[in-house]
């Protein structure tokens, strides 16, 4: 409770910064370039700033957390206001980012207002954040794309750009390797939607490539599993420990 009280003002200020400094005419904030969401040279940004699925999903999760923290500290009025803000925000995300025809969420080009149409794990983060979308629509996105071996569910699962995208490169920085922290969020989503066997398969595949490499690299070639980027990387180390414990727990 004490920690929640300390964190809440900072989280609210951070949310407000994005909503004021990066807001677009479409009613959702944009990321100026890949560095603002940690995706560096991702093809998502090849045409300029985008209303990014991941950025807006993280902000939605942060708004919901702020509501929870306010409730924990007995400020029910603030909690109610923050919950209403999050619910409204979630609806705007569906209205702007969800494509009925393809059945998936897309980044939106700020200049043109058009869907970028590049398949990345970011497309699925609105589902993890809890947007108001019917369950059958959520399952369609997961089954047609995320669990499709031609898109994301290969031997090295969840590359930052789908295997079948024209811009895909298995070892080309944020244009095709598997980035472990984003891949782990995909496992969270599979668990949330009760695809437990598939989540376990993904855990085993990711854990095996990390152990085989041995150096806790920043990211991994999504065809060979070879480590890439920085050594002894903090995100990778943390997730390796999580996967180890989860696999141990399920192995009996």
XYZ file of N, CA and C in Angstrom:
756
model
N 0.833 -1.209 0.000
C 0.000 0.000 0.000
C 0.865 1.255 0.000
N 1.895 1.274 0.831
C 2.776 2.435 0.895
C 3.503 2.648 -0.441
N 3.991 1.559 -1.018
C 4.684 1.655 -2.294
C 3.737 2.158 -3.393
N 2.510 1.656 -3.401
C 1.530 2.112 -4.387
C 1.285 3.614 -4.261
N 1.227 4.089 -3.017
C 1.025 5.514 -2.803
C 2.183 6.358 -3.301
N 3.400 5.824 -3.188
C 4.572 6.544 -3.667
C 4.650 6.553 -5.199
N 4.253 5.456 -5.817
C 4.360 5.328 -7.269
C 3.258 6.068 -8.017
N 2.088 6.160 -7.426
C 0.928 6.687 -8.149
C 1.140 8.083 -8.738
N 1.639 9.067 -7.996
C 1.806 10.404 -8.592
C 2.743 10.401 -9.801
N 3.825 9.638 -9.714
C 4.769 9.584 -10.837
C 4.142 8.921 -12.053
N 3.395 7.856 -11.842
C 2.741 7.176 -12.956
C 1.695 8.073 -13.616
N 0.979 8.826 -12.805
C -0.033 9.727 -13.371
C 0.624 10.850 -14.174
N 1.737 11.356 -13.672
C 2.450 12.396 -14.421
C 2.975 11.853 -15.750
N 3.481 10.616 -15.711
C 3.998 10.015 -16.941
C 2.874 9.811 -17.964
N 1.735 9.317 -17.514
C 0.589 9.150 -18.407
C 0.185 10.485 -19.008
N 0.120 11.504 -18.158
C -0.289 12.836 -18.629
C 0.695 13.392 -19.647
N 1.990 13.097 -19.482
C 2.972 13.584 -20.455
C 2.653 13.036 -21.842
N 2.416 11.743 -21.933
C 2.107 11.141 -23.231
C 0.811 11.700 -23.809
N -0.177 11.898 -22.952
C -1.476 12.363 -23.432
C -1.460 13.828 -23.856
N -0.471 14.579 -23.412
C -0.387 15.993 -23.787
C 0.712 16.267 -24.801
N 1.851 15.592 -24.672
C 2.996 15.885 -25.525
C 3.044 15.055 -26.808
N 2.317 13.952 -26.852
C 2.355 13.097 -28.038
C 0.955 12.829 -28.604
N -0.035 13.606 -28.164
C -1.399 13.387 -28.641
C -1.536 13.771 -30.111
N -2.356 13.009 -30.835
C -2.608 13.259 -32.252
C -4.058 13.677 -32.466
N -4.371 14.061 -33.694
C -5.739 14.464 -34.039
C -6.711 13.292 -33.998
N -6.176 12.067 -33.882
C -7.027 10.880 -33.866
C -7.500 10.505 -32.456
N -6.989 11.183 -31.445
C -7.420 10.919 -30.080
C -6.578 9.920 -29.320
N -5.471 9.465 -29.913
C -4.507 8.608 -29.227
C -3.108 9.157 -29.480
N -2.189 9.009 -28.530
C -0.829 9.525 -28.719
C -0.016 8.654 -29.656
N 1.034 9.265 -30.213
C 1.919 8.569 -31.154
C 3.331 8.501 -30.600
N 4.093 7.565 -31.136
C 5.534 7.495 -30.901
C 6.223 8.117 -32.107
N 7.178 9.003 -31.851
C 7.857 9.719 -32.932
C 8.766 8.792 -33.734
N 9.448 7.886 -33.031
C 10.347 6.950 -33.711
C 10.464 5.685 -32.873
N 11.209 4.711 -33.416
C 11.319 3.431 -32.740
C 11.964 3.489 -31.375
N 12.831 4.457 -31.153
C 13.494 4.565 -29.862
C 12.511 4.838 -28.730
N 11.388 5.487 -29.038
C 10.424 5.829 -27.981
C 9.668 4.613 -27.462
N 9.695 3.518 -28.211
C 9.073 2.289 -27.718
C 10.097 1.159 -27.608
N 11.384 1.493 -27.821
C 12.441 0.505 -27.673
C 12.639 -0.396 -28.868
N 12.051 -0.039 -30.022
C 12.144 -0.902 -31.205
C 13.116 -0.339 -32.245
N 13.913 0.613 -31.871
C 15.019 1.139 -32.675
C 14.667 1.330 -34.153
N 15.171 0.448 -35.047
C 14.996 0.641 -36.488
C 13.853 -0.198 -37.060
N 12.839 -0.486 -36.279
C 11.713 -1.306 -36.735
C 11.083 -0.742 -38.005
N 10.694 -1.605 -38.942
C 10.010 -1.134 -40.151
C 8.671 -0.474 -39.861
N 8.170 -0.651 -38.662
C 6.944 0.046 -38.277
C 7.088 1.555 -38.447
N 8.314 2.074 -38.308
C 8.558 3.519 -38.334
C 9.201 3.991 -39.643
N 9.223 3.141 -40.641
C 9.877 3.518 -41.897
C 9.208 4.701 -42.586
N 7.926 4.938 -42.296
C 7.214 6.052 -42.914
C 6.969 7.215 -41.947
N 7.632 7.177 -40.775
C 7.478 8.274 -39.821
C 6.717 7.874 -38.575
N 6.279 8.861 -37.777
C 5.598 8.588 -36.510
C 4.344 7.733 -36.691
N 4.067 6.900 -35.686
C 2.887 6.046 -35.726
C 2.142 6.096 -34.396
N 0.844 5.883 -34.482
C 0.057 5.591 -33.290
C 0.286 4.111 -33.023
N 1.152 3.825 -32.075
C 1.712 2.490 -31.897
C 0.852 1.638 -30.965
N 0.598 0.414 -31.405
C -0.198 -0.501 -30.584
C 0.451 -0.753 -29.231
N 1.780 -0.920 -29.215
C 2.429 -1.222 -27.947
C 2.398 -0.032 -26.999
N 2.761 1.155 -27.487
C 2.724 2.345 -26.638
C 1.358 2.523 -26.003
N 0.312 2.439 -26.805
C -1.026 2.672 -26.276
C -1.491 1.548 -25.358
N -1.029 0.333 -25.604
C -1.349 -0.776 -24.692
C -0.672 -0.583 -23.344
N 0.593 -0.151 -23.370
C 1.295 0.096 -22.112
C 0.636 1.232 -21.330
N 0.201 2.264 -22.047
C -0.477 3.373 -21.367
C -1.800 2.916 -20.764
N -2.525 2.072 -21.483
C -3.781 1.558 -20.939
C -3.527 0.730 -19.678
N -2.530 -0.139 -19.727
C -2.179 -0.917 -18.540
C -1.777 0.001 -17.388
N -1.056 1.077 -17.707
C -0.634 2.018 -16.675
C -1.835 2.742 -16.072
N -2.803 3.129 -16.901
C -4.017 3.769 -16.381
C -4.773 2.834 -15.442
N -4.886 1.574 -15.830
C -5.597 0.604 -14.974
C -4.836 0.398 -13.663
N -3.515 0.390 -13.746
C -2.711 0.258 -12.531
C -2.895 1.463 -11.620
N -2.958 2.648 -12.206
C -3.194 3.849 -11.401
C -4.529 3.765 -10.669
N -5.552 3.269 -11.347
C -6.854 3.103 -10.701
C -6.757 2.124 -9.535
N -6.031 1.026 -9.743
C -5.855 0.038 -8.674
C -5.095 0.640 -7.492
N -4.035 1.402 -7.784
C -3.240 2.002 -6.716
C -4.060 3.021 -5.921
N -4.886 3.802 -6.620
C -5.739 4.764 -5.918
C -6.718 4.037 -4.997
N -7.289 2.953 -5.475
C -8.208 2.159 -4.659
C -7.494 1.565 -3.445
N -6.271 1.087 -3.629
C -5.494 0.534 -2.529
C -5.260 1.562 -1.428
N -5.202 2.846 -1.831
C -4.958 3.916 -0.863
C -6.235 4.646 -0.466
N -7.375 3.964 -0.656
C -8.679 4.433 -0.167
C -9.144 5.728 -0.808
N -8.623 6.034 -1.999
C -9.098 7.205 -2.733
C -10.038 6.716 -3.829
N -11.267 6.376 -3.413
C -12.200 5.762 -4.349
C -12.660 6.721 -5.434
N -12.695 8.016 -5.131
C -13.085 8.985 -6.146
C -12.061 9.017 -7.281
N -10.781 9.072 -6.925
C -9.731 9.052 -7.943
C -9.727 7.722 -8.682
N -9.928 6.632 -7.967
C -9.948 5.311 -8.589
C -11.049 5.221 -9.636
N -12.222 5.765 -9.314
C -13.340 5.736 -10.257
C -13.041 6.578 -11.495
N -12.462 7.762 -11.271
C -12.109 8.637 -12.392
C -11.076 7.982 -13.298
N -10.071 7.365 -12.696
C -9.012 6.712 -13.468
C -9.536 5.491 -14.215
N -10.453 4.759 -13.589
C -11.045 3.600 -14.269
C -11.852 4.053 -15.482
N -12.639 5.118 -15.317
C -13.422 5.638 -16.443
C -12.491 6.107 -17.572
N -11.383 6.746 -17.197
C -10.415 7.186 -18.197
C -9.859 5.994 -18.968
N -9.521 4.930 -18.261
C -8.971 3.740 -18.904
C -10.000 3.077 -19.807
N -11.232 2.975 -19.358
C -12.276 2.344 -20.166
C -12.523 3.130 -21.451
N -12.554 4.452 -21.356
C -12.736 5.291 -22.543
C -11.556 5.132 -23.494
N -10.372 5.080 -22.935
C -9.158 4.939 -23.729
C -9.160 3.603 -24.478
N -9.585 2.548 -23.778
C -9.621 1.216 -24.389
C -10.577 1.181 -25.577
N -11.710 1.853 -25.452
C -12.669 1.912 -26.560
C -12.083 2.660 -27.749
N -11.359 3.743 -27.476
C -10.734 4.491 -28.564
C -9.694 3.634 -29.286
N -8.980 2.824 -28.537
C -7.993 1.943 -29.161
C -8.658 0.981 -30.143
N -9.768 0.402 -29.740
C -10.480 -0.515 -30.636
C -10.980 0.228 -31.869
N -11.565 1.394 -31.655
C -12.145 2.154 -32.763
C -11.089 2.567 -33.795
N -9.888 2.886 -33.325
C -8.866 3.400 -34.232
C -7.914 2.328 -34.748
N -7.539 1.381 -33.901
C -6.453 0.462 -34.239
C -6.921 -0.909 -34.728
N -8.173 -1.276 -34.468
C -8.636 -2.616 -34.844
C -9.199 -2.622 -36.254
N -8.780 -3.602 -37.028
C -9.217 -3.762 -38.416
C -10.144 -4.971 -38.508
N -11.421 -4.732 -38.748
C -12.406 -5.808 -38.819
C -12.062 -6.807 -39.919
N -11.562 -6.312 -41.032
C -11.323 -7.191 -42.178
C -10.224 -8.212 -41.900
N -9.094 -7.749 -41.415
C -7.980 -8.669 -41.139
C -8.110 -9.340 -39.785
N -8.868 -8.716 -38.886
C -9.067 -9.284 -37.558
C -7.910 -9.062 -36.618
N -7.150 -7.978 -36.834
C -5.982 -7.731 -35.986
C -5.848 -6.234 -35.747
N -5.110 -5.864 -34.711
C -4.787 -4.465 -34.439
C -3.553 -4.074 -35.251
N -3.573 -2.840 -35.789
C -2.436 -2.337 -36.543
C -1.978 -0.993 -35.993
N -0.690 -0.713 -36.111
C -0.203 0.653 -35.947
C -0.835 1.526 -37.026
N -0.989 2.821 -36.713
C -1.584 3.761 -37.665
C -0.576 4.851 -37.999
N -0.396 5.121 -39.271
C 0.486 6.185 -39.733
C -0.115 7.538 -39.366
N 0.639 8.357 -38.642
C 0.117 9.647 -38.186
C -0.175 10.574 -39.363
N 0.654 10.536 -40.370
C 0.479 11.437 -41.501
C -0.737 11.132 -42.345
N -0.997 9.846 -42.582
C -2.074 9.456 -43.489
C -3.318 8.931 -42.800
N -3.183 8.494 -41.547
C -4.302 7.879 -40.849
C -4.575 6.452 -41.287
N -3.676 5.871 -42.089
C -3.876 4.528 -42.609
C -3.171 3.481 -41.740
N -3.707 2.251 -41.772
C -3.049 1.144 -41.092
C -1.685 0.886 -41.725
N -0.677 0.613 -40.875
C 0.635 0.280 -41.389
C 0.664 -1.125 -41.994
N -0.100 -2.049 -41.396
C -0.220 -3.380 -41.968
C 1.025 -4.235 -41.864
N 1.876 -3.981 -40.877
C 3.075 -4.789 -40.656
C 2.839 -5.663 -39.425
N 2.908 -6.972 -39.601
C 2.627 -7.892 -38.504
C 3.818 -7.963 -37.546
N 3.593 -7.574 -36.313
C 4.594 -7.655 -35.258
C 3.894 -8.069 -33.965
N 4.635 -8.490 -32.938
C 3.986 -8.802 -31.662
C 3.206 -7.626 -31.079
N 3.576 -6.402 -31.450
C 2.849 -5.232 -30.978
C 1.366 -5.304 -31.304
N 1.032 -5.960 -32.400
C -0.370 -6.060 -32.832
C -1.254 -6.780 -31.811
N -0.649 -7.575 -30.931
C -1.418 -8.384 -29.989
C -1.465 -7.801 -28.582
N -0.683 -6.752 -28.340
C -0.631 -6.194 -26.988
C -1.938 -5.546 -26.539
N -2.760 -4.977 -27.438
C -4.065 -4.494 -26.973
C -4.906 -5.595 -26.320
N -4.753 -6.836 -26.780
C -5.494 -7.949 -26.176
C -5.003 -8.206 -24.761
N -3.687 -8.116 -24.559
C -3.135 -8.295 -23.217
C -3.569 -7.165 -22.296
N -3.705 -5.958 -22.850
C -4.090 -4.796 -22.044
C -5.571 -4.793 -21.685
N -6.367 -5.645 -22.334
C -7.766 -5.772 -21.956
C -8.712 -4.803 -22.644
N -8.564 -4.653 -23.959
C -9.496 -3.797 -24.692
C -10.832 -4.521 -24.858
N -11.925 -3.771 -25.056
C -13.248 -4.386 -25.166
C -13.499 -4.966 -26.560
N -13.031 -6.175 -26.758
C -13.199 -6.865 -28.026
C -13.774 -8.245 -27.730
N -14.720 -8.677 -28.542
C -15.368 -9.967 -28.314
C -14.342 -11.097 -28.299
N -14.617 -12.118 -27.483
C -13.659 -13.216 -27.329
C -13.373 -13.905 -28.650
N -14.403 -14.098 -29.484
C -14.154 -14.777 -30.753
C -13.225 -13.971 -31.661
N -13.290 -12.643 -31.566
C -12.385 -11.804 -32.346
C -10.961 -11.891 -31.800
N -10.838 -11.940 -30.481
C -9.510 -12.097 -29.892
C -8.886 -13.431 -30.299
N -9.689 -14.485 -30.251
C -9.173 -15.812 -30.606
C -8.821 -15.897 -32.086
N -9.570 -15.198 -32.912
C -9.233 -15.179 -34.333
C -7.831 -14.608 -34.544
N -7.534 -13.477 -33.890
C -6.220 -12.856 -34.039
C -5.112 -13.791 -33.576
N -5.322 -14.444 -32.452
C -4.296 -15.328 -31.904
C -4.101 -16.550 -32.787
N -5.191 -17.152 -33.211
C -5.086 -18.412 -33.950
C -4.649 -18.200 -35.403
N -5.087 -17.114 -36.030
C -4.717 -16.874 -37.425
C -3.301 -16.322 -37.573
N -2.826 -15.630 -36.560
C -1.540 -14.951 -36.694
C -0.515 -15.400 -35.653
N -0.811 -15.192 -34.365
C 0.205 -15.418 -33.339
C 0.632 -16.880 -33.264
N -0.298 -17.805 -33.427
C 0.019 -19.230 -33.353
C 0.257 -19.853 -34.726
N 0.322 -19.032 -35.734
C 0.571 -19.500 -37.100
C 2.078 -19.678 -37.298
N 2.549 -20.897 -37.605
C 3.988 -21.107 -37.800
C 4.583 -20.286 -38.933
N 3.761 -19.847 -39.874
C 4.263 -19.029 -40.975
C 4.445 -17.570 -40.575
N 3.844 -17.200 -39.443
C 3.914 -15.802 -38.987
C 4.813 -15.631 -37.769
N 4.460 -16.316 -36.670
C 5.150 -16.061 -35.402
C 5.552 -17.302 -34.608
N 4.899 -18.445 -34.853
C 5.069 -19.572 -33.925
C 5.981 -20.641 -34.512
N 7.187 -20.234 -34.862
C 8.171 -21.164 -35.387
C 9.061 -21.739 -34.306
N 10.169 -22.322 -34.722
C 11.110 -22.939 -33.775
C 11.655 -21.906 -32.795
N 11.892 -20.697 -33.274
C 12.233 -19.565 -32.406
C 11.045 -18.604 -32.487
N 10.126 -18.686 -31.526
C 8.845 -17.993 -31.681
C 8.901 -16.489 -31.418
N 7.885 -15.844 -31.965
C 7.557 -14.444 -31.723
C 8.655 -13.451 -32.127
N 9.118 -13.512 -33.384
C 10.077 -12.499 -33.861
C 9.426 -11.121 -33.857
N 10.233 -10.073 -33.824
C 9.687 -8.713 -33.765
C 9.048 -8.273 -35.083
N 9.298 -8.993 -36.152
C 8.574 -8.847 -37.413
C 8.227 -10.262 -37.879
N 7.003 -10.482 -38.321
C 6.568 -11.826 -38.707
C 7.460 -12.410 -39.793
N 7.629 -13.738 -39.734
C 8.482 -14.431 -40.690
C 8.104 -14.129 -42.138
N 6.820 -13.950 -42.405
C 6.362 -13.801 -43.790
C 6.237 -12.348 -44.241
N 6.758 -11.404 -43.456
C 6.731 -10.002 -43.875
C 7.878 -9.709 -44.854
N 7.655 -8.849 -45.836
C 8.731 -8.511 -46.775
C 9.962 -7.893 -46.121
N 9.746 -7.196 -45.004
C 10.865 -6.524 -44.334
C 11.590 -7.424 -43.337
N 11.143 -8.677 -43.197
C 11.710 -9.583 -42.192
C 13.168 -9.931 -42.497
N 13.973 -9.874 -41.444
C 15.346 -10.364 -41.507
C 15.684 -10.997 -40.178
N 15.983 -12.268 -40.145
C 16.101 -13.039 -38.903
C 17.097 -12.465 -37.917
N 18.137 -11.772 -38.416
C 19.181 -11.243 -37.539
C 19.382 -9.742 -37.735
N 18.395 -9.062 -38.281
C 18.543 -7.647 -38.650
C 17.935 -6.724 -37.582
N 18.589 -6.691 -36.452
C 18.204 -5.823 -35.335
C 16.703 -5.902 -35.070
N 15.945 -4.805 -35.085
C 14.505 -4.915 -34.764
C 13.662 -5.146 -36.013
N 14.219 -5.888 -36.957
C 13.479 -6.195 -38.184
C 13.300 -7.706 -38.361
N 13.423 -8.459 -37.264
C 13.204 -9.893 -37.383
C 13.695 -10.801 -36.284
N 14.685 -10.409 -35.456
C 15.079 -11.283 -34.351
C 13.960 -11.435 -33.311
N 14.157 -12.368 -32.413
C 13.245 -12.527 -31.276
C 13.802 -11.742 -30.100
N 12.998 -10.831 -29.602
C 13.349 -9.982 -28.458
C 12.639 -10.589 -27.256
N 13.388 -11.100 -26.317
C 12.843 -11.996 -25.304
C 11.771 -11.329 -24.443
N 11.937 -10.059 -24.094
C 10.942 -9.445 -23.214
C 9.587 -9.280 -23.906
N 9.595 -8.969 -25.215
C 8.329 -8.891 -25.954
C 7.753 -10.290 -26.167
N 8.623 -11.258 -26.451
C 8.168 -12.639 -26.615
C 7.493 -13.146 -25.341
N 8.039 -12.748 -24.189
C 7.454 -13.194 -22.915
C 6.046 -12.630 -22.724
N 5.806 -11.418 -23.218
C 4.460 -10.856 -23.151
C 3.483 -11.667 -23.991
N 3.960 -12.248 -25.083
C 3.102 -13.111 -25.891
C 2.715 -14.372 -25.115
N 3.640 -14.886 -24.299
C 3.315 -16.022 -23.440
C 2.251 -15.611 -22.422
N 2.401 -14.416 -21.850
C 1.383 -13.904 -20.924
C 0.015 -13.872 -21.591
N -0.026 -13.417 -22.833
C -1.300 -13.347 -23.552
C -1.878 -14.742 -23.776
N -1.046 -15.683 -24.172
C -1.535 -17.052 -24.374
C -2.096 -17.632 -23.080
N -1.428 -17.374 -21.972
C -1.950 -17.834 -20.674
C -3.280 -17.159 -20.351
N -3.354 -15.858 -20.581
C -4.582 -15.120 -20.304
C -5.757 -15.707 -21.077
N -5.505 -16.091 -22.332
C -6.564 -16.617 -23.196
C -6.679 -18.144 -23.109
N -5.945 -18.732 -22.166
C -6.016 -20.160 -21.849
C -5.534 -21.064 -22.987
N -4.537 -20.588 -23.724
C -3.818 -21.443 -24.666
C -2.597 -21.998 -23.926
N -2.853 -22.843 -22.964
C -1.798 -23.225 -22.028
C -0.758 -24.150 -22.655
N -1.182 -25.079 -23.495
C -0.211 -25.964 -24.141
C 0.728 -25.169 -25.048
N 0.142 -24.228 -25.787
C 0.950 -23.407 -26.690
C 1.904 -22.501 -25.911
N 1.418 -21.972 -24.775
C 2.279 -21.148 -23.927
C 3.460 -21.956 -23.413
N 3.202 -23.204 -23.029
C 4.273 -24.054 -22.522
C 5.281 -24.395 -23.626
N 4.787 -24.640 -24.815
C 5.683 -24.899 -25.943
C 6.592 -23.702 -26.204
N 6.004 -22.500 -26.165
C 6.792 -21.280 -26.391
C 7.833 -21.096 -25.297
N 7.453 -21.355 -24.054
C 8.414 -21.259 -22.953
C 9.624 -22.154 -23.208
N 9.341 -23.393 -23.550
C 10.418 -24.374 -23.746
C 11.322 -23.955 -24.904
N 10.745 -23.486 -25.992
C 11.564 -23.092 -27.139
C 12.454 -21.903 -26.800
N 11.896 -20.903 -26.126
C 12.686 -19.717 -25.786
C 13.760 -20.042 -24.746
N 13.389 -20.815 -23.741
C 14.354 -21.181 -22.703
C 15.517 -21.977 -23.296
N 15.202 -22.892 -24.189
C 16.238 -23.739 -24.773
C 17.258 -22.921 -25.568
N 16.789 -21.918 -26.322
C 17.762 -21.140 -27.098
C 18.624 -20.272 -26.182
N 18.059 -19.779 -25.080
C 18.860 -18.981 -24.147
C 19.926 -19.825 -23.470
N 19.549 -21.030 -23.065
C 20.504 -21.912 -22.386
C 21.574 -22.386 -23.363
N 21.159 -22.689 -24.601
C 22.132 -23.142 -25.599
C 23.147 -22.046 -25.912
N 22.694 -20.804 -25.955
C 23.604 -19.693 -26.236
C 24.508 -19.411 -25.034
N 23.907 -19.372 -23.849
C 24.688 -19.264 -22.623
C 25.121 -17.881 -22.195
N 24.895 -16.865 -23.023
C 25.414 -15.535 -22.709
C 24.340 -14.496 -22.408
N 23.070 -14.938 -22.294
C 21.971 -14.022 -21.958
C 21.983 -12.785 -22.859
N 21.933 -13.040 -24.155
C 22.055 -11.973 -25.134
C 20.788 -11.115 -25.207
N 20.938 -9.942 -25.779
C 19.837 -8.978 -25.868
C 18.682 -9.510 -26.715
N 18.997 -10.138 -27.828
C 17.975 -10.748 -28.676
C 18.607 -11.899 -29.448
N 17.764 -12.622 -30.240
C 18.203 -13.878 -30.825
C 17.717 -13.996 -32.265
N 18.592 -14.560 -33.108
C 18.229 -14.856 -34.489
C 16.979 -15.750 -34.478
N 15.932 -15.320 -35.182
C 14.663 -16.048 -35.098
C 14.588 -17.243 -36.041
N 15.693 -17.578 -36.683
C 15.778 -18.823 -37.445
C 16.718 -19.813 -36.766
N 17.873 -19.344 -36.324
C 18.885 -20.248 -35.758
C 18.920 -20.247 -34.234
N 18.390 -19.198 -33.606
C 18.476 -19.071 -32.156
C 19.788 -18.494 -31.665
N 20.692 -18.132 -32.568
C 21.981 -17.560 -32.162
C 21.785 -16.228 -31.458
N 22.549 -16.001 -30.388
C 22.443 -14.760 -29.639
C 22.961 -13.570 -30.415
N 22.319 -12.410 -30.203
C 22.683 -11.174 -30.896
C 22.696 -10.021 -29.898
N 23.390 -8.953 -30.244
C 23.374 -7.757 -29.411
C 24.175 -7.917 -28.138
N 23.766 -7.185 -27.094
C 24.521 -7.108 -25.849
C 24.574 -8.447 -25.117
N 25.657 -8.654 -24.375
C 25.825 -9.823 -23.522
C 25.279 -9.531 -22.121
N 24.908 -10.602 -21.421
C 24.485 -10.495 -20.017
C 23.443 -9.391 -19.855
N 22.424 -9.488 -20.674
C 21.408 -8.437 -20.750
C 20.368 -8.629 -19.649
N 20.018 -7.539 -18.958
C 19.165 -7.635 -17.778
C 17.796 -8.231 -18.038
N 17.103 -7.723 -19.091
C 15.779 -8.262 -19.430
C 15.865 -9.771 -19.662
N 16.857 -10.182 -20.438
C 16.981 -11.593 -20.788
C 17.245 -12.434 -19.548
N 18.113 -11.946 -18.676
C 18.421 -12.686 -17.453
C 17.169 -12.863 -16.590
N 16.406 -11.787 -16.437
C 15.195 -11.856 -15.611
C 14.192 -12.848 -16.185
N 14.010 -12.800 -17.503
C 13.017 -13.673 -18.129
C 13.504 -15.111 -18.156
N 14.804 -15.306 -18.296
C 15.356 -16.655 -18.220
C 15.033 -17.289 -16.865
N 15.180 -16.518 -15.801
C 14.832 -17.021 -14.468
C 13.338 -17.340 -14.361
N 12.509 -16.447 -14.909
C 11.054 -16.690 -14.883
C 10.711 -17.976 -15.630
N 11.262 -18.132 -16.823
C 10.965 -19.326 -17.617
C 11.465 -20.584 -16.910
N 12.634 -20.501 -16.300
C 13.170 -21.653 -15.563
C 12.204 -22.082 -14.465
N 11.756 -21.122 -13.664
C 10.840 -21.449 -12.564
C 9.510 -21.977 -13.077
N 8.983 -21.379 -14.148
C 7.695 -21.803 -14.699
C 7.790 -23.220 -15.263
N 8.884 -23.514 -15.959
C 9.053 -24.856 -16.517
C 9.273 -25.878 -15.418
N 10.014 -25.507 -14.385
C 10.205 -26.409 -13.251
C 8.891 -26.720 -12.562
N 8.056 -25.682 -12.399
C 6.773 -25.857 -11.706
C 5.838 -26.768 -12.479
N 5.866 -26.682 -13.787
C 4.942 -27.484 -14.583
C 5.474 -28.885 -14.880
N 6.770 -29.104 -14.603
C 7.327 -30.426 -14.869
C 7.102 -31.378 -13.705
N 6.568 -30.838 -12.581
C 6.282 -31.665 -11.436
C 7.474 -31.869 -10.535
